[in-house]
Amino acid sequence: MTWNHLAIDLKPQDSGDEAEFISGPGGLTYEAARLDVQAALDRLTGKDSAFRAVNRAWRKGPEDDFVISHGRYVWCLYEEKPGESTTDTAQRLAVTLVSRLRPRR
């Protein structure tokens, strides 16, 4: 199995903006996908210390490979689905997560 990572900015619902997501390159080992997320969190923490807590949580090795910060920013890992493009898998997962994480109007 190959792995990938996904970052989602849920954006405030009252802003009218759609949630945005960025996925990794796909075809990664589990360890490489975790390290990519860790590198992204390290960069963010260097720019804004408010990300320190989520960075620490990720370093501890979250059981479900999922963290959220500021009630808005999400990072997670996922196993890629054989026969499906990494972009399609990321899109499907992002839509599912956004629908579950955003409060209903």
Short mmCIF file of N, CA, C and O in Angstrom, two decimals:
data_model
loop_
_atom_site.label_atom_id
_atom_site.label_comp_id
_atom_site.label_asym_id
_atom_site.label_seq_id
_atom_site.Cartn_x
_atom_site.Cartn_y
_atom_site.Cartn_z
N MET A 1 0.83 -1.19 0.00
CA MET A 1 0.00 0.00 0.00
C MET A 1 0.87 1.25 0.00
O MET A 1 1.91 1.28 0.62
N THR A 2 0.38 2.24 -0.68
CA THR A 2 1.06 3.53 -0.67
C THR A 2 0.21 4.54 0.11
O THR A 2 -1.00 4.36 0.27
N TRP A 3 0.88 5.59 0.55
CA TRP A 3 0.25 6.58 1.40
C TRP A 3 0.39 7.97 0.80
O TRP A 3 1.22 8.20 -0.07
N ASN A 4 -0.41 8.87 1.31
CA ASN A 4 -0.32 10.28 0.94
C ASN A 4 -0.79 11.11 2.12
O ASN A 4 -1.30 10.57 3.10
N HIS A 5 -0.63 12.42 2.00
CA HIS A 5 -1.09 13.32 3.05
C HIS A 5 -1.97 14.39 2.44
O HIS A 5 -1.93 14.65 1.24
N LEU A 6 -2.79 14.97 3.30
CA LEU A 6 -3.78 15.94 2.88
C LEU A 6 -3.80 17.07 3.90
O LEU A 6 -3.78 16.82 5.11
N ALA A 7 -3.81 18.30 3.42
CA ALA A 7 -3.98 19.48 4.28
C ALA A 7 -5.24 20.20 3.81
O ALA A 7 -5.45 20.38 2.60
N ILE A 8 -6.08 20.58 4.77
CA ILE A 8 -7.34 21.26 4.43
C ILE A 8 -7.43 22.55 5.24
O ILE A 8 -7.16 22.56 6.44
N ASP A 9 -7.83 23.62 4.57
CA ASP A 9 -8.18 24.87 5.24
C ASP A 9 -9.70 24.96 5.13
O ASP A 9 -10.24 25.16 4.04
N LEU A 10 -10.38 24.77 6.25
CA LEU A 10 -11.85 24.75 6.24
C LEU A 10 -12.44 26.12 5.94
O LEU A 10 -13.60 26.21 5.53
N LYS A 11 -11.70 27.19 6.15
CA LYS A 11 -12.16 28.57 5.96
C LYS A 11 -13.42 28.80 6.79
O LYS A 11 -14.27 27.93 6.90
N PRO A 12 -13.58 29.98 7.35
CA PRO A 12 -14.80 30.27 8.11
C PRO A 12 -16.02 30.19 7.20
O PRO A 12 -16.01 30.70 6.09
N GLN A 13 -17.06 29.51 7.68
CA GLN A 13 -18.26 29.35 6.85
C GLN A 13 -18.90 30.68 6.51
O GLN A 13 -19.42 30.86 5.42
N ASP A 14 -18.85 31.63 7.44
CA ASP A 14 -19.50 32.90 7.18
C ASP A 14 -18.74 33.76 6.17
O ASP A 14 -19.24 34.78 5.71
N SER A 15 -17.54 33.33 5.79
CA SER A 15 -16.77 34.08 4.79
C SER A 15 -17.31 33.82 3.38
O SER A 15 -17.02 34.57 2.46
N GLY A 16 -18.05 32.72 3.23
CA GLY A 16 -18.55 32.36 1.91
C GLY A 16 -17.52 31.66 1.04
O GLY A 16 -17.81 31.26 -0.08
N ASP A 17 -16.29 31.52 1.55
CA ASP A 17 -15.23 30.86 0.80
C ASP A 17 -15.36 29.34 0.92
O ASP A 17 -15.74 28.83 1.95
N GLU A 18 -15.00 28.68 -0.16
CA GLU A 18 -14.96 27.22 -0.15
C GLU A 18 -13.73 26.73 0.60
O GLU A 18 -12.69 27.40 0.58
N ALA A 19 -13.83 25.58 1.23
CA ALA A 19 -12.65 24.97 1.84
C ALA A 19 -11.65 24.65 0.74
O ALA A 19 -12.03 24.37 -0.39
N GLU A 20 -10.38 24.72 1.09
CA GLU A 20 -9.31 24.42 0.12
C GLU A 20 -8.50 23.25 0.64
O GLU A 20 -8.35 23.09 1.85
N PHE A 21 -7.99 22.44 -0.28
CA PHE A 21 -7.13 21.35 0.16
C PHE A 21 -5.93 21.21 -0.75
O PHE A 21 -5.95 21.61 -1.91
N ILE A 22 -4.88 20.66 -0.16
CA ILE A 22 -3.65 20.37 -0.90
C ILE A 22 -3.25 18.96 -0.51
O ILE A 22 -3.19 18.63 0.68
N SER A 23 -2.98 18.15 -1.51
CA SER A 23 -2.53 16.79 -1.22
C SER A 23 -1.07 16.64 -1.61
O SER A 23 -0.55 17.42 -2.40
N GLY A 24 -0.44 15.62 -1.04
CA GLY A 24 0.95 15.33 -1.36
C GLY A 24 1.07 14.69 -2.74
O GLY A 24 0.08 14.55 -3.46
N PRO A 25 2.27 14.25 -3.07
CA PRO A 25 2.53 13.71 -4.40
C PRO A 25 1.99 12.29 -4.60
O PRO A 25 1.87 11.83 -5.73
N GLY A 26 1.67 11.63 -3.52
CA GLY A 26 1.19 10.25 -3.62
C GLY A 26 2.34 9.27 -3.78
O GLY A 26 3.49 9.65 -4.01
N GLY A 27 2.02 7.99 -3.63
CA GLY A 27 3.01 6.94 -3.80
C GLY A 27 4.07 6.91 -2.71
O GLY A 27 5.16 6.40 -2.92
N LEU A 28 3.74 7.45 -1.54
CA LEU A 28 4.71 7.53 -0.45
C LEU A 28 4.61 6.33 0.49
O LEU A 28 3.57 5.68 0.57
N THR A 29 5.68 6.11 1.22
CA THR A 29 5.60 5.17 2.33
C THR A 29 4.88 5.90 3.46
O THR A 29 4.79 7.14 3.47
N TYR A 30 4.40 5.16 4.43
CA TYR A 30 3.75 5.76 5.59
C TYR A 30 4.70 6.75 6.27
O TYR A 30 4.32 7.87 6.59
N GLU A 31 5.93 6.32 6.48
CA GLU A 31 6.91 7.17 7.18
C GLU A 31 7.18 8.45 6.39
O GLU A 31 7.30 9.53 6.99
N ALA A 32 7.31 8.36 5.08
CA ALA A 32 7.57 9.55 4.26
C ALA A 32 6.39 10.52 4.32
O ALA A 32 6.58 11.74 4.39
N ALA A 33 5.17 10.00 4.30
CA ALA A 33 3.99 10.86 4.38
C ALA A 33 3.95 11.58 5.73
O ALA A 33 3.67 12.78 5.80
N ARG A 34 4.26 10.85 6.81
CA ARG A 34 4.29 11.48 8.15
C ARG A 34 5.36 12.57 8.20
O ARG A 34 5.15 13.65 8.76
N LEU A 35 6.53 12.29 7.63
CA LEU A 35 7.62 13.26 7.65
C LEU A 35 7.28 14.51 6.83
O LEU A 35 7.66 15.62 7.21
N ASP A 36 6.57 14.36 5.73
CA ASP A 36 6.14 15.51 4.93
C ASP A 36 5.24 16.43 5.76
O ASP A 36 5.38 17.66 5.73
N VAL A 37 4.27 15.83 6.47
CA VAL A 37 3.38 16.64 7.32
C VAL A 37 4.19 17.30 8.42
O VAL A 37 4.01 18.49 8.72
N GLN A 38 5.12 16.54 9.02
CA GLN A 38 5.94 17.12 10.09
C GLN A 38 6.74 18.32 9.57
O GLN A 38 6.83 19.35 10.24
N ALA A 39 7.29 18.21 8.39
CA ALA A 39 8.06 19.32 7.81
C ALA A 39 7.16 20.55 7.60
O ALA A 39 7.57 21.69 7.88
N ALA A 40 5.93 20.33 7.13
CA ALA A 40 4.99 21.44 6.93
C ALA A 40 4.65 22.10 8.27
O ALA A 40 4.61 23.33 8.38
N LEU A 41 4.41 21.29 9.29
CA LEU A 41 4.09 21.83 10.61
C LEU A 41 5.29 22.56 11.22
O LEU A 41 5.13 23.58 11.88
N ASP A 42 6.49 22.05 10.98
CA ASP A 42 7.69 22.73 11.46
C ASP A 42 7.81 24.12 10.83
O ASP A 42 8.13 25.10 11.50
N ARG A 43 7.56 24.20 9.51
CA ARG A 43 7.62 25.50 8.82
C ARG A 43 6.58 26.47 9.39
O ARG A 43 6.88 27.64 9.65
N LEU A 44 5.37 25.99 9.59
CA LEU A 44 4.31 26.85 10.13
C LEU A 44 4.64 27.31 11.54
O LEU A 44 4.41 28.47 11.89
N THR A 45 5.16 26.41 12.36
CA THR A 45 5.50 26.76 13.74
C THR A 45 6.61 27.80 13.76
O THR A 45 6.62 28.70 14.62
N GLY A 46 7.53 27.72 12.81
CA GLY A 46 8.59 28.73 12.71
C GLY A 46 8.05 30.11 12.38
O GLY A 46 8.62 31.12 12.77
N LYS A 47 6.93 30.16 11.66
CA LYS A 47 6.33 31.44 11.28
C LYS A 47 5.32 31.94 12.32
O LYS A 47 5.10 33.13 12.46
N ASP A 48 4.67 31.01 13.02
CA ASP A 48 3.60 31.35 13.97
C ASP A 48 3.61 30.34 15.10
O ASP A 48 3.23 29.19 14.91
N SER A 49 4.01 30.79 16.27
CA SER A 49 4.13 29.86 17.41
C SER A 49 2.79 29.29 17.85
O SER A 49 2.75 28.33 18.61
N ALA A 50 1.69 29.82 17.36
CA ALA A 50 0.38 29.28 17.70
C ALA A 50 0.19 27.85 17.19
O ALA A 50 -0.70 27.14 17.63
N PHE A 51 1.06 27.42 16.26
CA PHE A 51 0.98 26.06 15.73
C PHE A 51 1.79 25.06 16.56
O PHE A 51 1.85 23.89 16.22
N ARG A 52 2.41 25.52 17.64
CA ARG A 52 3.25 24.64 18.45
C ARG A 52 2.49 23.42 18.98
O ARG A 52 3.00 22.31 18.96
N ALA A 53 1.28 23.64 19.48
CA ALA A 53 0.52 22.53 20.08
C ALA A 53 0.20 21.45 19.06
O ALA A 53 0.34 20.25 19.35
N VAL A 54 -0.23 21.84 17.88
CA VAL A 54 -0.55 20.84 16.86
C VAL A 54 0.73 20.14 16.39
O VAL A 54 0.72 18.94 16.11
N ASN A 55 1.82 20.86 16.35
CA ASN A 55 3.11 20.28 15.98
C ASN A 55 3.51 19.21 16.99
O ASN A 55 3.90 18.10 16.63
N ARG A 56 3.37 19.53 18.28
CA ARG A 56 3.68 18.56 19.33
C ARG A 56 2.77 17.33 19.23
O ARG A 56 3.22 16.20 19.38
N ALA A 57 1.49 17.57 18.99
CA ALA A 57 0.54 16.46 18.88
C ALA A 57 0.92 15.53 17.73
O ALA A 57 0.88 14.30 17.86
N TRP A 58 1.32 16.10 16.60
CA TRP A 58 1.72 15.28 15.45
C TRP A 58 2.98 14.48 15.77
O TRP A 58 3.09 13.31 15.44
N ARG A 59 3.93 15.12 16.44
CA ARG A 59 5.18 14.43 16.79
C ARG A 59 4.95 13.24 17.72
O ARG A 59 5.69 12.27 17.68
N LYS A 60 3.92 13.33 18.55
CA LYS A 60 3.61 12.22 19.46
C LYS A 60 3.09 11.01 18.70
O LYS A 60 3.01 9.92 19.25
N GLY A 61 2.71 11.19 17.47
CA GLY A 61 2.21 10.08 16.66
C GLY A 61 0.74 9.81 16.92
O GLY A 61 0.38 8.83 17.54
N PRO A 62 -0.11 10.72 16.47
CA PRO A 62 -1.54 10.55 16.69
C PRO A 62 -2.02 9.19 16.19
O PRO A 62 -1.60 8.74 15.13
N GLU A 63 -2.86 8.56 16.97
CA GLU A 63 -3.33 7.22 16.63
C GLU A 63 -4.06 7.16 15.30
O GLU A 63 -4.01 6.17 14.60
N ASP A 64 -4.75 8.23 14.97
CA ASP A 64 -5.53 8.21 13.73
C ASP A 64 -4.91 9.04 12.61
O ASP A 64 -5.54 9.29 11.60
N ASP A 65 -3.67 9.50 12.80
CA ASP A 65 -2.96 10.27 11.77
C ASP A 65 -3.77 11.46 11.29
O ASP A 65 -3.87 11.75 10.10
N PHE A 66 -4.34 12.18 12.26
CA PHE A 66 -5.20 13.32 11.97
C PHE A 66 -4.98 14.36 13.06
O PHE A 66 -4.98 14.02 14.24
N VAL A 67 -4.76 15.61 12.68
CA VAL A 67 -4.71 16.71 13.65
C VAL A 67 -5.45 17.91 13.07
O VAL A 67 -5.56 18.07 11.85
N ILE A 68 -5.98 18.74 13.97
CA ILE A 68 -6.66 19.96 13.57
C ILE A 68 -6.17 21.09 14.46
O ILE A 68 -5.92 20.89 15.64
N SER A 69 -6.01 22.26 13.88
CA SER A 69 -5.52 23.42 14.62
C SER A 69 -6.42 24.62 14.35
O SER A 69 -6.88 24.81 13.22
N HIS A 70 -6.60 25.41 15.38
CA HIS A 70 -7.39 26.64 15.28
C HIS A 70 -8.82 26.37 14.80
O HIS A 70 -9.48 27.25 14.27
N GLY A 71 -9.29 25.13 14.94
CA GLY A 71 -10.63 24.78 14.48
C GLY A 71 -10.82 24.93 12.99
O GLY A 71 -11.93 24.95 12.48
N ARG A 72 -9.71 25.00 12.26
CA ARG A 72 -9.80 25.34 10.84
C ARG A 72 -8.84 24.56 9.95
O ARG A 72 -9.17 24.23 8.83
N TYR A 73 -7.63 24.30 10.43
CA TYR A 73 -6.60 23.68 9.62
C TYR A 73 -6.48 22.20 9.98
O TYR A 73 -6.33 21.85 11.14
N VAL A 74 -6.52 21.36 8.97
CA VAL A 74 -6.49 19.90 9.16
C VAL A 74 -5.32 19.31 8.40
O VAL A 74 -5.04 19.72 7.27
N TRP A 75 -4.65 18.34 9.01
CA TRP A 75 -3.63 17.55 8.34
C TRP A 75 -3.93 16.10 8.63
O TRP A 75 -4.28 15.73 9.75
N CYS A 76 -3.82 15.26 7.63
CA CYS A 76 -4.05 13.83 7.85
C CYS A 76 -3.30 13.00 6.82
O CYS A 76 -2.84 13.50 5.80
N LEU A 77 -3.19 11.72 7.14
CA LEU A 77 -2.62 10.74 6.22
C LEU A 77 -3.73 9.83 5.75
O LEU A 77 -4.74 9.66 6.44
N TYR A 78 -3.54 9.24 4.60
CA TYR A 78 -4.50 8.25 4.12
C TYR A 78 -3.81 7.26 3.21
O TYR A 78 -2.82 7.58 2.55
N GLU A 79 -4.35 6.05 3.21
CA GLU A 79 -3.87 5.03 2.29
C GLU A 79 -4.51 5.29 0.94
O GLU A 79 -5.71 5.55 0.84
N GLU A 80 -3.70 5.21 -0.08
CA GLU A 80 -4.23 5.41 -1.42
C GLU A 80 -5.01 4.18 -1.86
O GLU A 80 -4.70 3.06 -1.47
N LYS A 81 -6.01 4.43 -2.67
CA LYS A 81 -6.85 3.35 -3.16
C LYS A 81 -6.27 2.83 -4.48
O LYS A 81 -6.11 3.61 -5.43
N PRO A 82 -5.94 1.55 -4.53
CA PRO A 82 -5.39 1.00 -5.78
C PRO A 82 -6.34 1.25 -6.96
O PRO A 82 -7.54 1.10 -6.85
N GLY A 83 -5.78 1.69 -8.07
CA GLY A 83 -6.57 1.92 -9.27
C GLY A 83 -7.22 3.29 -9.33
O GLY A 83 -7.85 3.63 -10.33
N GLU A 84 -7.10 4.09 -8.29
CA GLU A 84 -7.69 5.43 -8.27
C GLU A 84 -6.55 6.44 -8.23
O GLU A 84 -5.58 6.25 -7.50
N SER A 85 -6.65 7.52 -8.98
CA SER A 85 -5.58 8.51 -8.97
C SER A 85 -5.49 9.15 -7.59
O SER A 85 -6.49 9.27 -6.88
N THR A 86 -4.29 9.58 -7.24
CA THR A 86 -4.11 10.19 -5.92
C THR A 86 -4.94 11.46 -5.78
O THR A 86 -5.45 11.77 -4.72
N THR A 87 -5.12 12.19 -6.88
CA THR A 87 -5.95 13.40 -6.85
C THR A 87 -7.40 13.07 -6.56
O THR A 87 -8.06 13.75 -5.76
N ASP A 88 -7.92 12.02 -7.19
CA ASP A 88 -9.31 11.61 -6.96
C ASP A 88 -9.52 11.14 -5.52
O ASP A 88 -10.53 11.48 -4.88
N THR A 89 -8.56 10.38 -5.00
CA THR A 89 -8.67 9.91 -3.61
C THR A 89 -8.65 11.10 -2.66
O THR A 89 -9.45 11.17 -1.72
N ALA A 90 -7.73 12.04 -2.89
CA ALA A 90 -7.63 13.22 -2.03
C ALA A 90 -8.92 14.04 -2.09
O ALA A 90 -9.42 14.49 -1.05
N GLN A 91 -9.45 14.23 -3.27
CA GLN A 91 -10.70 14.99 -3.43
C GLN A 91 -11.84 14.33 -2.66
O GLN A 91 -12.59 15.00 -1.94
N ARG A 92 -11.97 13.03 -2.80
CA ARG A 92 -13.04 12.30 -2.12
C ARG A 92 -12.91 12.43 -0.61
O ARG A 92 -13.88 12.70 0.10
N LEU A 93 -11.69 12.25 -0.09
CA LEU A 93 -11.45 12.36 1.34
C LEU A 93 -11.69 13.79 1.83
O LEU A 93 -12.31 13.99 2.87
N ALA A 94 -11.23 14.78 1.08
CA ALA A 94 -11.41 16.18 1.48
C ALA A 94 -12.89 16.52 1.58
O ALA A 94 -13.33 17.14 2.56
N VAL A 95 -13.68 16.12 0.60
CA VAL A 95 -15.11 16.40 0.63
C VAL A 95 -15.77 15.75 1.85
O VAL A 95 -16.58 16.37 2.54
N THR A 96 -15.38 14.52 2.13
CA THR A 96 -15.94 13.81 3.29
C THR A 96 -15.57 14.51 4.59
O THR A 96 -16.43 14.75 5.45
N LEU A 97 -14.30 14.87 4.74
CA LEU A 97 -13.86 15.53 5.97
C LEU A 97 -14.50 16.90 6.14
O LEU A 97 -14.94 17.24 7.24
N VAL A 98 -14.57 17.67 5.08
CA VAL A 98 -15.18 19.00 5.18
C VAL A 98 -16.64 18.87 5.60
O VAL A 98 -17.11 19.60 6.48
N SER A 99 -17.37 17.93 5.02
CA SER A 99 -18.78 17.77 5.39
C SER A 99 -18.95 17.34 6.84
O SER A 99 -19.93 17.69 7.48
N ARG A 100 -17.99 16.60 7.37
CA ARG A 100 -18.09 16.16 8.77
C ARG A 100 -17.58 17.20 9.75
O ARG A 100 -18.06 17.26 10.89
N LEU A 101 -16.63 18.02 9.35
CA LEU A 101 -16.01 18.96 10.28
C LEU A 101 -16.66 20.33 10.32
O LEU A 101 -16.59 21.01 11.33
N ARG A 102 -17.27 20.72 9.23
CA ARG A 102 -17.93 22.03 9.23
C ARG A 102 -19.30 21.90 9.89
O ARG A 102 -20.05 20.98 9.57
N PRO A 103 -19.62 22.84 10.76
CA PRO A 103 -20.94 22.79 11.39
C PRO A 103 -22.04 22.98 10.34
O PRO A 103 -21.85 23.69 9.37
N ARG A 104 -23.11 22.29 10.55
CA ARG A 104 -24.25 22.43 9.62
C ARG A 104 -24.96 23.76 9.87
O ARG A 104 -25.08 24.21 10.98
N ARG A 105 -25.43 24.35 8.79
CA ARG A 105 -26.16 25.62 8.89
C ARG A 105 -27.60 25.37 9.20
O ARG A 105 -28.20 24.45 8.88
#
